[in-house]
């Protein structure tokens, strides 16, 4: 499961909601892929449905949250494009998924 979100952070309450949402994701087993993009491995569609419901229950009142469900094979086919100034490359391996 990949969660993409764009939450407002202009006011103190908005920042609290955004921080609370990120903390929920981390406590629920997601890891940060990039800022505002988190991923989580689930075992089967029952696990996906359980975490989909948990996600719906924690969505902040404002902003945009998107959920994308991928297979492990689809996730492994992701390409990481790094500009010429990057210091290192981050290959995606099956081991990264099994750690979660």
C-alpha positions as CSV (number, residue, x, y, z in Angstrom):
1,X,0.0,0.0,0.0
2,X,1.3,3.4,-0.8
3,X,-0.2,6.6,0.7
4,X,0.3,9.9,-0.9
5,X,-0.8,13.1,0.9
6,X,-0.8,16.8,0.6
7,X,-2.0,18.4,3.8
8,X,-2.2,22.1,4.7
9,X,0.3,23.3,7.3
10,X,-0.3,27.1,7.5
11,X,-2.0,27.2,10.9
12,X,-1.1,25.5,14.2
13,X,-4.1,23.2,14.1
14,X,-3.3,22.2,10.5
15,X,0.3,21.4,11.5
16,X,-1.0,19.3,14.4
17,X,-3.3,17.3,12.1
18,X,-0.5,16.8,9.6
19,X,2.0,15.7,12.3
20,X,-0.6,13.4,13.9
21,X,-1.3,11.8,10.5
22,X,2.4,11.1,9.8
23,X,2.8,9.7,13.4
24,X,-0.2,7.4,12.8
25,X,1.3,6.1,9.6
26,X,4.6,5.4,11.3
27,X,2.9,3.6,14.2
28,X,0.8,1.6,11.8
29,X,3.8,0.1,10.1
30,X,4.3,2.5,7.1
31,X,7.8,3.7,6.2
32,X,8.6,7.0,4.5
33,X,9.5,6.6,0.8
34,X,9.7,10.3,0.3
35,X,8.2,13.2,2.2
36,X,4.4,12.8,2.0
37,X,4.7,9.3,0.5
38,X,4.5,6.3,2.8
39,X,4.4,2.6,2.0
40,X,3.4,-0.5,3.9
41,X,3.5,-4.2,3.2
42,X,0.3,-6.1,3.8
43,X,-0.3,-9.9,3.6
44,X,-3.2,-10.4,1.2
45,X,-6.3,-8.4,0.5
46,X,-7.7,-8.9,4.0
47,X,-4.7,-7.0,5.4
48,X,-5.1,-4.3,2.8
49,X,-8.8,-3.9,3.7
50,X,-8.0,-3.7,7.5
51,X,-5.4,-1.0,6.9
52,X,-7.6,0.8,4.4
53,X,-10.3,1.2,7.1
54,X,-7.7,2.3,9.7
55,X,-6.4,4.9,7.2
56,X,-10.0,6.2,6.5
57,X,-10.4,6.6,10.3
58,X,-7.3,8.8,10.6
59,X,-7.6,11.1,7.5
60,X,-7.3,14.7,8.5
61,X,-10.3,17.0,7.9
62,X,-8.5,19.0,5.2
63,X,-6.0,18.2,2.4
64,X,-5.7,15.3,0.0
65,X,-4.8,11.7,0.8
66,X,-4.5,9.0,-1.9
67,X,-4.1,5.3,-1.5
68,X,-2.6,3.0,-4.1
69,X,-2.4,-0.8,-3.7
70,X,0.4,-2.5,-5.5
71,X,1.7,-6.1,-5.7
72,X,5.2,-6.7,-4.5
73,X,6.3,-7.3,-8.1
74,X,4.9,-3.9,-9.2
75,X,6.6,-2.2,-6.3
76,X,9.9,-3.8,-7.2
77,X,9.6,-2.6,-10.8
78,X,9.7,1.0,-9.6
79,X,12.6,3.0,-11.0
80,X,14.4,5.6,-9.0
81,X,15.7,8.4,-11.2
82,X,18.5,10.4,-9.6
83,X,19.9,13.6,-11.0
84,X,23.6,14.0,-11.8
85,X,24.3,15.8,-8.5
86,X,23.1,12.9,-6.4
87,X,25.7,11.3,-4.2
88,X,24.3,7.7,-4.3
89,X,21.8,5.5,-5.9
90,X,19.0,3.7,-4.0
91,X,18.2,0.4,-5.6
92,X,14.9,-1.2,-4.8
93,X,15.2,-4.8,-3.7
94,X,12.9,-7.5,-2.4
95,X,14.9,-7.5,0.8
96,X,13.6,-4.0,1.6
97,X,10.1,-5.3,1.4
98,X,10.7,-8.4,3.6
99,X,12.2,-6.2,6.3
100,X,8.9,-4.6,6.9
